[in-house]
mmCIF file of C-alpha atoms in Angstrom:
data_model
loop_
_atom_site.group_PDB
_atom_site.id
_atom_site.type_symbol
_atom_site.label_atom_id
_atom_site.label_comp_id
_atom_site.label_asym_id
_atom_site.label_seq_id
_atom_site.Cartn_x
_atom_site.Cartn_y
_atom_site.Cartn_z
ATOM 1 C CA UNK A 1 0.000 0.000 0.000
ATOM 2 C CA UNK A 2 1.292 3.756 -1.207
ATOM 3 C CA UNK A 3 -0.383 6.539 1.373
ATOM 4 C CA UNK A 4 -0.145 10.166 -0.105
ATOM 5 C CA UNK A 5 -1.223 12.762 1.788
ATOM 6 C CA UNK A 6 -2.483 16.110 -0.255
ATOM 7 C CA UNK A 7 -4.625 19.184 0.501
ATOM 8 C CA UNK A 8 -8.183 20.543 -1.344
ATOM 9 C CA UNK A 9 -8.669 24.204 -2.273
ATOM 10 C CA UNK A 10 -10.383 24.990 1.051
ATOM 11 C CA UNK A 11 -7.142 23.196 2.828
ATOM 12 C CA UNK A 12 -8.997 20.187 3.702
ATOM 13 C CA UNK A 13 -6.879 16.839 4.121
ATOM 14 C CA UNK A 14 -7.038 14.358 1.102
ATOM 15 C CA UNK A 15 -5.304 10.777 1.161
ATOM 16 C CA UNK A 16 -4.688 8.256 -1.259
ATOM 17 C CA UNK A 17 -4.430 4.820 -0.875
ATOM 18 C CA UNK A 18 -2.828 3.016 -3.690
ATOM 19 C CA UNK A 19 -2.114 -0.447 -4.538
ATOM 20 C CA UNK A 20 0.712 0.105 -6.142
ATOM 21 C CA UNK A 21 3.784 1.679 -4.847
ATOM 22 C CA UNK A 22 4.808 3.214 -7.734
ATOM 23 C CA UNK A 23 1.838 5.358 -8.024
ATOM 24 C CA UNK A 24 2.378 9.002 -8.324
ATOM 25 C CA UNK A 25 -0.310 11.868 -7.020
ATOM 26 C CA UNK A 26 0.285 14.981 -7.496
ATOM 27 C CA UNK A 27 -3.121 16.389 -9.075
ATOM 28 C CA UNK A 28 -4.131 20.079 -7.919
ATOM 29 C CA UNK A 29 -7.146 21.067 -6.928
ATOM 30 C CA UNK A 30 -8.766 23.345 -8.954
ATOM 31 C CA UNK A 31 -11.711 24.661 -7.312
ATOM 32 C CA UNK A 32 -12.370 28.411 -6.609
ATOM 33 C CA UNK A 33 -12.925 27.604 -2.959
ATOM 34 C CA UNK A 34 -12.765 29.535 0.157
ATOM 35 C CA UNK A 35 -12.019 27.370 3.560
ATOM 36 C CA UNK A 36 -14.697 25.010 5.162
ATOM 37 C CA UNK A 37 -17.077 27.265 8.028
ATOM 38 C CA UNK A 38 -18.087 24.881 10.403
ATOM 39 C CA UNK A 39 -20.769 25.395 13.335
ATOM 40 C CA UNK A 40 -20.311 21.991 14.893
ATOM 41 C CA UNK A 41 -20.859 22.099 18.704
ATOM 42 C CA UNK A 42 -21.215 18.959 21.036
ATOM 43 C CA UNK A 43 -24.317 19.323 24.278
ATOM 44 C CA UNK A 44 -24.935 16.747 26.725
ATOM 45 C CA UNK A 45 -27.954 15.542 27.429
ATOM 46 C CA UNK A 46 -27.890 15.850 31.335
ATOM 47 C CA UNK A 47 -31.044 13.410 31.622
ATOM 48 C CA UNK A 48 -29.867 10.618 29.095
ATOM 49 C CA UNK A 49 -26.454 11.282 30.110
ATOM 50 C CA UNK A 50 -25.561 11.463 26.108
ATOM 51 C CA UNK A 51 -24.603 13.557 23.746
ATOM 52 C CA UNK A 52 -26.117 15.345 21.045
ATOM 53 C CA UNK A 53 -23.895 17.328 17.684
ATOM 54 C CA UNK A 54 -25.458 20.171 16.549
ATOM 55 C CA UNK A 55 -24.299 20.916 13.140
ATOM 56 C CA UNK A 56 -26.553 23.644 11.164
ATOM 57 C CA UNK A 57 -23.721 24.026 8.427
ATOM 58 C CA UNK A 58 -25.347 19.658 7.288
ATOM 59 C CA UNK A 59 -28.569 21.809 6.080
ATOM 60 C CA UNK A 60 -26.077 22.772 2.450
ATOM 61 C CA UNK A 61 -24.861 19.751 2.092
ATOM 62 C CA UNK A 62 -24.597 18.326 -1.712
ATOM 63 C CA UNK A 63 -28.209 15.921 -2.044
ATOM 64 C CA UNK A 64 -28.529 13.261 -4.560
ATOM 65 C CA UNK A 65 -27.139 14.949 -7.194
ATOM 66 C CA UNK A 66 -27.159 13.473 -10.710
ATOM 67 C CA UNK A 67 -24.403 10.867 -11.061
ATOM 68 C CA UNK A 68 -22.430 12.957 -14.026
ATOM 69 C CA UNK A 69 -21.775 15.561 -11.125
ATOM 70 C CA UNK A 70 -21.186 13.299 -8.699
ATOM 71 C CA UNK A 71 -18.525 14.700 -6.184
ATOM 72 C CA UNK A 72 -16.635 11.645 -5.406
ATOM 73 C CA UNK A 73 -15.705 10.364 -8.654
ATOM 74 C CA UNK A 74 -12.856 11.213 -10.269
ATOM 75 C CA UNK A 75 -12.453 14.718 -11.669
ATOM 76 C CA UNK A 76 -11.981 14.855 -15.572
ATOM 77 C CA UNK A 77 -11.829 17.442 -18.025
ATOM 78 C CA UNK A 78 -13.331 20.537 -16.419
ATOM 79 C CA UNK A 79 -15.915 18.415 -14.910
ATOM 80 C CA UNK A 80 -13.945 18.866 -10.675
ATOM 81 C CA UNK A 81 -14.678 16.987 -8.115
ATOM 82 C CA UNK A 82 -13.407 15.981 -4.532
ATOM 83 C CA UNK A 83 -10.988 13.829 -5.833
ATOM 84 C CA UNK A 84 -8.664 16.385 -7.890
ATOM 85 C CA UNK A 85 -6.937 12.926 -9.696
ATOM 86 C CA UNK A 86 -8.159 11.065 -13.050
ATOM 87 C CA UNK A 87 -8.699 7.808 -11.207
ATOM 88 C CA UNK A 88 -7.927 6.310 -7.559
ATOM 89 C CA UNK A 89 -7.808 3.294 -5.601
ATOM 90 C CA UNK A 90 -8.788 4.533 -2.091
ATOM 91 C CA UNK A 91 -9.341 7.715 -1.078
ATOM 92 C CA UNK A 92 -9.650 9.276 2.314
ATOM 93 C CA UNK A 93 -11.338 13.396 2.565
ATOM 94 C CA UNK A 94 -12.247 15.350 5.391
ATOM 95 C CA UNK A 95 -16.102 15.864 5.130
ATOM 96 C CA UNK A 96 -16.816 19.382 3.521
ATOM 97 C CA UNK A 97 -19.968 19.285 6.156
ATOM 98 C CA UNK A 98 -19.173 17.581 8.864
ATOM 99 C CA UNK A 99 -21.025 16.654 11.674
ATOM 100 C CA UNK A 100 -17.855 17.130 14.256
ATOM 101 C CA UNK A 101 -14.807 19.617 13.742
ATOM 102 C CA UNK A 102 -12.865 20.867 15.554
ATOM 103 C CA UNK A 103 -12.680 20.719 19.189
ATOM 104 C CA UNK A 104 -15.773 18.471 18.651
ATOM 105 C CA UNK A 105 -13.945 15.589 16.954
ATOM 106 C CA UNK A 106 -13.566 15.345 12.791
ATOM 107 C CA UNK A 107 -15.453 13.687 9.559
ATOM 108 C CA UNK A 108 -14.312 11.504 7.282
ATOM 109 C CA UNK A 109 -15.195 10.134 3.924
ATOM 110 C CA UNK A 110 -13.842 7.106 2.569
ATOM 111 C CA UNK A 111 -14.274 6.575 -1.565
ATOM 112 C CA UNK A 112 -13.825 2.529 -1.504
ATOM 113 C CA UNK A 113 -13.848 2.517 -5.634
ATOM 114 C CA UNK A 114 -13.554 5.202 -8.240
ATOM 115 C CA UNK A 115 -16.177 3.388 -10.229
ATOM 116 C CA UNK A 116 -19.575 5.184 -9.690
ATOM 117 C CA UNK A 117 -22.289 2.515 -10.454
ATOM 118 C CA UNK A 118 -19.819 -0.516 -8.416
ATOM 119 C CA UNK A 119 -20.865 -1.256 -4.650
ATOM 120 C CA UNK A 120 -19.093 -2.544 -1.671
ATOM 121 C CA UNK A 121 -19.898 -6.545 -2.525
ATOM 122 C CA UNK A 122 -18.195 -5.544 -6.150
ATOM 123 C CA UNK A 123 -14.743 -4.825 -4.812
ATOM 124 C CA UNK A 124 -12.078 -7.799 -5.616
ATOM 125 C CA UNK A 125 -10.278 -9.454 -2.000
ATOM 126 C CA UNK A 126 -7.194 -7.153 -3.161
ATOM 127 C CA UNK A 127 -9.508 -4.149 -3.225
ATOM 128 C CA UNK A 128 -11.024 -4.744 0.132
ATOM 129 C CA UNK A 129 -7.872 -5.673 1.225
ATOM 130 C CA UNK A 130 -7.217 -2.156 0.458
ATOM 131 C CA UNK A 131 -10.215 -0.628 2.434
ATOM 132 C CA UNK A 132 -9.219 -2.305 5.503
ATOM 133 C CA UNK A 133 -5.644 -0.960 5.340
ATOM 134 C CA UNK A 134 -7.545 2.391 4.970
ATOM 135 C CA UNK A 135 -9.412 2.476 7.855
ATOM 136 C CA UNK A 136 -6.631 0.945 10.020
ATOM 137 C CA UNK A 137 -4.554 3.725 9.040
ATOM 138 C CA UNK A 138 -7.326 6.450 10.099
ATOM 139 C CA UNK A 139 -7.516 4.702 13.187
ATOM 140 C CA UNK A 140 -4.344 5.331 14.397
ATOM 141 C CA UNK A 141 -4.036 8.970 12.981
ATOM 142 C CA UNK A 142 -7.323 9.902 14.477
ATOM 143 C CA UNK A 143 -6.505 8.372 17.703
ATOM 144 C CA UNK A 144 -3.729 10.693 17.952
ATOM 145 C CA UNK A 145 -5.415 13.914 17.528
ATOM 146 C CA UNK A 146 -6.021 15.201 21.776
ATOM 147 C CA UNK A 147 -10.129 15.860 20.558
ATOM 148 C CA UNK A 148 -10.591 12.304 19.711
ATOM 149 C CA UNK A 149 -11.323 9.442 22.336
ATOM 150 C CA UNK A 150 -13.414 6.936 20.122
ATOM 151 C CA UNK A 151 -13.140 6.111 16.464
ATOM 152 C CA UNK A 152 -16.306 4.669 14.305
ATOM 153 C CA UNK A 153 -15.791 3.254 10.608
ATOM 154 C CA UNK A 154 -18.756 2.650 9.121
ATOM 155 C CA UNK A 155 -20.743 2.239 5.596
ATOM 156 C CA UNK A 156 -24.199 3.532 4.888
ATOM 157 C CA UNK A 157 -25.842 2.244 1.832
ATOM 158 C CA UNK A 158 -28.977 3.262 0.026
ATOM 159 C CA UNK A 159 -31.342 5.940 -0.046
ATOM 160 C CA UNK A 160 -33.491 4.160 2.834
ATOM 161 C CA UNK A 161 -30.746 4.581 5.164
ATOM 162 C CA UNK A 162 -30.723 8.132 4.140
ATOM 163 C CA UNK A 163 -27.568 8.018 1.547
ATOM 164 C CA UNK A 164 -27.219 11.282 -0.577
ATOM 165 C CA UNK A 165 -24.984 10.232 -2.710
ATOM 166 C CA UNK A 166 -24.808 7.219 -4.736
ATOM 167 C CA UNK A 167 -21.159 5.901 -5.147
ATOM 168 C CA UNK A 168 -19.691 3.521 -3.107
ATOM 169 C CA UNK A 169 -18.393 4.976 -0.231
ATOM 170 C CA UNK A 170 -18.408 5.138 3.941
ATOM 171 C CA UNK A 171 -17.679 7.367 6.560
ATOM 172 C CA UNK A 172 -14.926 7.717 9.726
ATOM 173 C CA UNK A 173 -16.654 9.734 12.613
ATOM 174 C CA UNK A 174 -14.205 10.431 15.160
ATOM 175 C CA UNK A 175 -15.760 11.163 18.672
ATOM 176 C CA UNK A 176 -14.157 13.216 21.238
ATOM 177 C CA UNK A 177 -16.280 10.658 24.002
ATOM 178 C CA UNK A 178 -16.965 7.432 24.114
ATOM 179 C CA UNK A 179 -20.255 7.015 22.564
ATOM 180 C CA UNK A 180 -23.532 5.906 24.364
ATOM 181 C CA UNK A 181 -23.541 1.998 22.603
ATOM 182 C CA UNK A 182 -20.177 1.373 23.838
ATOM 183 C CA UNK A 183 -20.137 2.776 27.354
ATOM 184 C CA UNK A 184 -22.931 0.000 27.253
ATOM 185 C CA UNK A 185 -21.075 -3.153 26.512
ATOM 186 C CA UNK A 186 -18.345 -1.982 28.690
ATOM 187 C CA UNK A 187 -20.870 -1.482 31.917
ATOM 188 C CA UNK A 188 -22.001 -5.135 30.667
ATOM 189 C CA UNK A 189 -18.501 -5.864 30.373
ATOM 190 C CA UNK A 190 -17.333 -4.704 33.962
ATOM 191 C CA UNK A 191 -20.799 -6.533 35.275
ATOM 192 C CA UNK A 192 -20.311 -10.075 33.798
ATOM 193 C CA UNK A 193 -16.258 -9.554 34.412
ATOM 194 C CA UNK A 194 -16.823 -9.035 38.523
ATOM 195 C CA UNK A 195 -19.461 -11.385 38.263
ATOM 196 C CA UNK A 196 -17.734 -14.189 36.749
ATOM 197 C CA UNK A 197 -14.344 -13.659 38.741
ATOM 198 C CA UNK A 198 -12.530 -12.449 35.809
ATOM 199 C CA UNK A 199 -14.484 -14.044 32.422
ATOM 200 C CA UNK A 200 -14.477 -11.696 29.706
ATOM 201 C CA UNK A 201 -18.136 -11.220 27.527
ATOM 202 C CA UNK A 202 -17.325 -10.867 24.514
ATOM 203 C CA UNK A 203 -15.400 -14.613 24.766
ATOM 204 C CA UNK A 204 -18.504 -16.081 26.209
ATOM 205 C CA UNK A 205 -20.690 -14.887 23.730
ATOM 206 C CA UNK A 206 -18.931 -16.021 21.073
ATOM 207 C CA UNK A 207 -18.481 -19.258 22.467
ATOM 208 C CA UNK A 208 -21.999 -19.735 22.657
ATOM 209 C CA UNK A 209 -22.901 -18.141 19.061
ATOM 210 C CA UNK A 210 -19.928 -20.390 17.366
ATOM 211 C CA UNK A 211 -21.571 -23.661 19.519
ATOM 212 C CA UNK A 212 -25.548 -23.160 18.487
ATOM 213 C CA UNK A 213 -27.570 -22.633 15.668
ATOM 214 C CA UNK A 214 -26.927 -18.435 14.055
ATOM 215 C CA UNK A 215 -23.781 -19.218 12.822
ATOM 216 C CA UNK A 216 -23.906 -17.941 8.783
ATOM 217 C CA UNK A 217 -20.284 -18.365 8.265
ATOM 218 C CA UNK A 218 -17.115 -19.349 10.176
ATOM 219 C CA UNK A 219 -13.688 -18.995 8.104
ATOM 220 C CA UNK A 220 -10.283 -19.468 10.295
ATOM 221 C CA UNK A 221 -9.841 -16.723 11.447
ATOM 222 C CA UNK A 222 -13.252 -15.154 11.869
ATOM 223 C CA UNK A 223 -17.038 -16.178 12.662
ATOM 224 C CA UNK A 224 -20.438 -14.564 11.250
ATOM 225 C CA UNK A 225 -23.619 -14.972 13.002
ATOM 226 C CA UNK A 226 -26.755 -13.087 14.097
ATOM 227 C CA UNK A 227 -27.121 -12.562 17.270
ATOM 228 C CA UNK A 228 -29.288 -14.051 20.329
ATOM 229 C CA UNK A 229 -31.417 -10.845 21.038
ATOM 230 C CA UNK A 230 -30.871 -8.858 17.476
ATOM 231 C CA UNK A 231 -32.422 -5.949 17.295
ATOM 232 C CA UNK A 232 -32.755 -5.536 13.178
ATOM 233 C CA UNK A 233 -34.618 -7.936 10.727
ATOM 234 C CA UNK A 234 -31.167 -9.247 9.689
ATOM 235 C CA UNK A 235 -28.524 -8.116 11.780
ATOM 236 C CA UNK A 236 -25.197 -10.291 11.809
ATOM 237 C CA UNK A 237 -21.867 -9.401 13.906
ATOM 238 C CA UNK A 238 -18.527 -10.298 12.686
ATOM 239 C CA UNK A 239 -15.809 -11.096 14.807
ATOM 240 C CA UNK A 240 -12.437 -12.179 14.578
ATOM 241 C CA UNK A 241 -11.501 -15.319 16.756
ATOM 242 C CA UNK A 242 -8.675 -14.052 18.723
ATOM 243 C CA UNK A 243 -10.033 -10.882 20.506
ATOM 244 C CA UNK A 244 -8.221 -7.737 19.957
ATOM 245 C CA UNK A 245 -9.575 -4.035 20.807
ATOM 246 C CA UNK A 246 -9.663 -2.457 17.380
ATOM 247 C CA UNK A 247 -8.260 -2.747 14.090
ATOM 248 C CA UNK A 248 -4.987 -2.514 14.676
ATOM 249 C CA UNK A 249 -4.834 -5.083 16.891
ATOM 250 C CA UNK A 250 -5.719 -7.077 13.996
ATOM 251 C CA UNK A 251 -3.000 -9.770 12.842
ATOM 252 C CA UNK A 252 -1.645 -11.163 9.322
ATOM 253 C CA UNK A 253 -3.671 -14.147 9.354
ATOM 254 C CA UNK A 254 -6.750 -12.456 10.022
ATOM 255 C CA UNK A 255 -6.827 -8.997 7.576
ATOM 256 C CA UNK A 256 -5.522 -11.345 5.068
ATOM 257 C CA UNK A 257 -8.593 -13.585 5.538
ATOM 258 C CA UNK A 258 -11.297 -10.626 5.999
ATOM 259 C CA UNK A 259 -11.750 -9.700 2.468
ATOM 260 C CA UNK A 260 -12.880 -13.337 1.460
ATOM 261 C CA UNK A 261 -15.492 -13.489 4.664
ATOM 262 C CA UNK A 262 -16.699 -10.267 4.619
ATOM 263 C CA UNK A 263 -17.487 -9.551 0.588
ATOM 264 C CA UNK A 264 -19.068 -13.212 0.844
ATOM 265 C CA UNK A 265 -21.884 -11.872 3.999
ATOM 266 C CA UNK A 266 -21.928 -8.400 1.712
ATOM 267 C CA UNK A 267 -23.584 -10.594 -1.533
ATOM 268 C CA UNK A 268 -25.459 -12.564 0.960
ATOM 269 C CA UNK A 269 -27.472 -9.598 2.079
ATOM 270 C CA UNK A 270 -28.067 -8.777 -1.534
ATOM 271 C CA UNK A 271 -29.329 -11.954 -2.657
ATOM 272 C CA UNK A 272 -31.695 -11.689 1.067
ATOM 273 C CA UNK A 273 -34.762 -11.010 -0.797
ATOM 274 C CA UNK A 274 -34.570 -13.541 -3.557
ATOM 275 C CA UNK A 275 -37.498 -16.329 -3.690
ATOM 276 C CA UNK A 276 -36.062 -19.791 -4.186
ATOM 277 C CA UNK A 277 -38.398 -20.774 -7.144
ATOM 278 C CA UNK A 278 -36.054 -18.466 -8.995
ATOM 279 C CA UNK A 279 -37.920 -15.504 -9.509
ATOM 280 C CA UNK A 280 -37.145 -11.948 -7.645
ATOM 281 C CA UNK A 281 -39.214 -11.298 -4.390
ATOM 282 C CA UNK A 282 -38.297 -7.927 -4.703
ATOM 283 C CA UNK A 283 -38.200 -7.292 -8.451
ATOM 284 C CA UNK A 284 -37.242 -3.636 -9.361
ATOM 285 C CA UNK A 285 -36.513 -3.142 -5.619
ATOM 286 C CA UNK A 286 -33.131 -0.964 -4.882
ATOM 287 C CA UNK A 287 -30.305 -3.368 -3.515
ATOM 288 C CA UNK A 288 -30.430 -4.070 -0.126
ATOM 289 C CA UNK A 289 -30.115 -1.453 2.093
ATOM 290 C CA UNK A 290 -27.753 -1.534 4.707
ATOM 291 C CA UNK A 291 -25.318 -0.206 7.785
ATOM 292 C CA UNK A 292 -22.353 -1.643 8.464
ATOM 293 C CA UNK A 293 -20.730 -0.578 11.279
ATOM 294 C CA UNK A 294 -16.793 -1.075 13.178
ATOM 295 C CA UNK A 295 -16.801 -1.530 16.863
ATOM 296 C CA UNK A 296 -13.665 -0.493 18.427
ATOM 297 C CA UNK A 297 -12.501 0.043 21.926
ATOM 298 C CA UNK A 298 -12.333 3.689 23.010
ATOM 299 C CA UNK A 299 -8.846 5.279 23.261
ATOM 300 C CA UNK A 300 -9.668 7.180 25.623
ATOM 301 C CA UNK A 301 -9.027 6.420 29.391
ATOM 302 C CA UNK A 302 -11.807 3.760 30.744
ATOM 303 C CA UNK A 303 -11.612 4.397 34.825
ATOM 304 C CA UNK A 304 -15.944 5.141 34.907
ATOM 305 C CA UNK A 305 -15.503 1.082 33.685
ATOM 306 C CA UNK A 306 -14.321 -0.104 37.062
ATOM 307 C CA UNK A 307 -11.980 -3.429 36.102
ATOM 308 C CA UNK A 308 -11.911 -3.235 32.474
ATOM 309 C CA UNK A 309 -9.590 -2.136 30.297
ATOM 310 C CA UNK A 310 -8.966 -1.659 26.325
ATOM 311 C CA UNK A 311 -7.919 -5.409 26.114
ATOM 312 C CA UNK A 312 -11.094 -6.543 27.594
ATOM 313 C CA UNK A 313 -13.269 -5.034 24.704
ATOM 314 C CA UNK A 314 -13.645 -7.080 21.397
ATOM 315 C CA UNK A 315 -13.093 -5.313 18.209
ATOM 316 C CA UNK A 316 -16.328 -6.520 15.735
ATOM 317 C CA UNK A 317 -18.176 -4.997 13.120
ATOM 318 C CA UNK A 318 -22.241 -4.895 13.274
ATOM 319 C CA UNK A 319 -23.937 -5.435 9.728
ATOM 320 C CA UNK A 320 -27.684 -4.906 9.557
ATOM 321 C CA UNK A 321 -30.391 -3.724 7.150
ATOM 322 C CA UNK A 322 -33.835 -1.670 7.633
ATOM 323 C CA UNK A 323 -35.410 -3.956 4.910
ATOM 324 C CA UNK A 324 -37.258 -6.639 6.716
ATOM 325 C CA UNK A 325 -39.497 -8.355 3.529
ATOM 326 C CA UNK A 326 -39.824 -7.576 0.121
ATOM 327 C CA UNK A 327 -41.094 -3.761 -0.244
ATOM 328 C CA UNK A 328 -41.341 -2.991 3.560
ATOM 329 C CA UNK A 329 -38.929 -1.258 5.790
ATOM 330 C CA UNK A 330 -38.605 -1.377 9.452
ATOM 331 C CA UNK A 331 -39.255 1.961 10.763
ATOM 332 C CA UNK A 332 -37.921 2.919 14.304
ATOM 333 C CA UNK A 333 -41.784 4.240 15.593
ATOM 334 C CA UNK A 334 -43.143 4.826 19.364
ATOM 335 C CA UNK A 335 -41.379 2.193 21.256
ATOM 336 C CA UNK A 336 -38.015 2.000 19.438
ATOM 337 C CA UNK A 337 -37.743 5.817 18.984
ATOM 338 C CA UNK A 338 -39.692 6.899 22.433
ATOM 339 C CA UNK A 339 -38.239 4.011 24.769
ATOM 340 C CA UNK A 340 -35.190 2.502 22.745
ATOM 341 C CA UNK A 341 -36.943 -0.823 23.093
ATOM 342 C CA UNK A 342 -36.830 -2.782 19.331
ATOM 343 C CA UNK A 343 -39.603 -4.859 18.543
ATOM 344 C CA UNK A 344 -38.114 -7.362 15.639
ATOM 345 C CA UNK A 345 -40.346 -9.304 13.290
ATOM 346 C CA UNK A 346 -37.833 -12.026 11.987
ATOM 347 C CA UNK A 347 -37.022 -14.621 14.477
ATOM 348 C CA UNK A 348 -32.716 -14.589 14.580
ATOM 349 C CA UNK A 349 -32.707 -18.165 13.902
ATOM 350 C CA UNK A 350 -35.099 -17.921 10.674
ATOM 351 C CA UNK A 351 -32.551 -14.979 9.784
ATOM 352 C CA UNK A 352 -29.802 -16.827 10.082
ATOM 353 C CA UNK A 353 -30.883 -19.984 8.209
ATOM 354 C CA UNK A 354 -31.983 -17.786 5.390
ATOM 355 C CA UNK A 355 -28.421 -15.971 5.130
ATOM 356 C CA UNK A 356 -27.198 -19.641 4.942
ATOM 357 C CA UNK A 357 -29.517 -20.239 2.101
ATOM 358 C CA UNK A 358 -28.492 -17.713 -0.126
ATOM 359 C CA UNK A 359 -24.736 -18.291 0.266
ATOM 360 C CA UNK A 360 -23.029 -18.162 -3.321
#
């Protein structure tokens, strides 16, 4: 991999990620642009005990625009775009609107392909290969910077989810607190650790998912199932076997195996809605809509988590989608929105057996 860091007109960071070392960038931007005005602030929700970004500036941002002015493809001709180069690999841009700057944390947006109509499930091993390298690299760059304490890789796809733009692409948010869902697991974790005398979650559950009947795939090196108590129609965590607290943690043997298991559970979720007589469930339906989302530890220092520490938390990445049959969506209404308690239609195990049907 061949990192090259750059800068946009408005001084904005830009990397490339190439896969081949002899790759040279040196493309200008050419945009009349004047530097990003941000009005991010971060207030805490003294009731919840949460926090809440309030980012006015997100109200401009570019929405579904057509996909010959698409801003993440390449630029060519006088036709500019994010991406100042004829072609990429990877690329890596602070978001022009973010939704934390600043003293509030930073933005992200990761371009996976430069090829506008290609998805995530498209991507060769050696491309996603590629990805992973990316966001392990933001990891550790983020983690450096004194605003940020958590960092959060993740992919929204399709206009359900509330995409605006249509090329394949995800997001880093970089969080100057550990967010809400993961001070969770690690009360849970600090709970089940004191009452165990020492045994760690995230080991036991696994143990118990890899032993009964979710499992959708199980490679070396990592496992694939949907969970006990999941709170989506089909929701499946990924883990890797030998528990490390974020990507970088991650060894040889197991980013060199990734690619393989996770672009298989990626075509799995698109071939979801298929009927098995042959015909299309969800004819002229969009592809499956979906989140997919990195779990890491917080870098950040853990003492409100009396006992644990970064090595007890399990890096694993959360892949669900709103779809839950052919032409219906699962909205979050009264008691998912009002009292953050999910009500899910599809039974885990029926989810499970049906992402072990459609397995290519």
């Amino acid at each position: 991999m061949k990192k090259t860091s750059t800068r946009l007109a408005d001084g904005r960071e830009l990397i490339y990620y190439d896969l081949r070392d002899d790759t040279v960038r040196d493309a200008v931007d050419r945009r009349p642009l004047e530097r990003t005005v941000t009005t991010s602030e971060v207030r805490r929700d003294v009731l919840l005990g949460d926090s809440v970004a309030i980012a006015s500036h997100r109200q401009g941002r570019t929405y579904h625009p057509p996909a010959d002015q698409c801003p993440l493809c390449p630029t060519t001709g006088d036709r500019l775009s994010e991406i100042p180069d004829s072609s990429y690999d990877v690329v890596v841009f602070e978001n022009r609107f973010p939704s934390l700057a600043g003293d509030s944390g930073r933005c992200e947006v990761v371009c996976f392909t430069s090829d506008h109509d290609a998805s995530f499930a498209a991507l060769t091993e050696e491309q996603a290969a590629l990805v992973l390298d990316a966001w392990t690299d933001r990891t550790s760059e983020l983690s450096h910077l004194p605003s940020v304490e958590q960092v959060f890789c993740f992919e929204n796809r399709g206009e359900e989810i509330g995409v605006t733009l249509g090329h394949p692409h995800g997001q880093i948010y970089a969080y100057p607190f550990t967010t809400p869902r993961t001070a969770l697991m690690l009360r849970s974790l600090a709970a089940h650790k004191e009452a165990t005398g020492g045994e760690n979650l995230f080991d036991s559950v696994l143990e118990r998912e890899l032993a009964g009947e979710r499992v959708v795939l199980e490679g070396e090196h990592w496992a694939a199932f949907v969970p006990y108590s999941a709170h989506w129609p089909y929701e499946v965590h990924l883990y890797p076997k030998r528990r490390v607290p974020d990507l970088l943690g991650l060894d040889e043997a197991a980013r060199t195996e990734f690619p393989k298991v996770y672009l298989e559970l990626l075509r799995r979720f698109d071939r979801i809605f298929d009927v098995r007589d042959g015909g299309k469930e969800g004819a002229g339906e969009s592809p499956t809509p979906y989140i997919a989302a990195w779990h890491q530890a917080p870098f950040g220092t853990l003492e409100e988590f009396e006992g644990v520490s970064r090595d007890d938390f399990a890096l694993h990445l959360e892949l669900f989608t709103i779809r839950r049959t052919s032409g219906k969506l699962k909205f979050l209404a009264g008691s998912e929105s009002g009292m953050s308690v999910f009500i899910n239609d599809v039974p885990p195990e029926r989810a499970a057996e049906r992402l072990r049907e459609v397995a290519s």
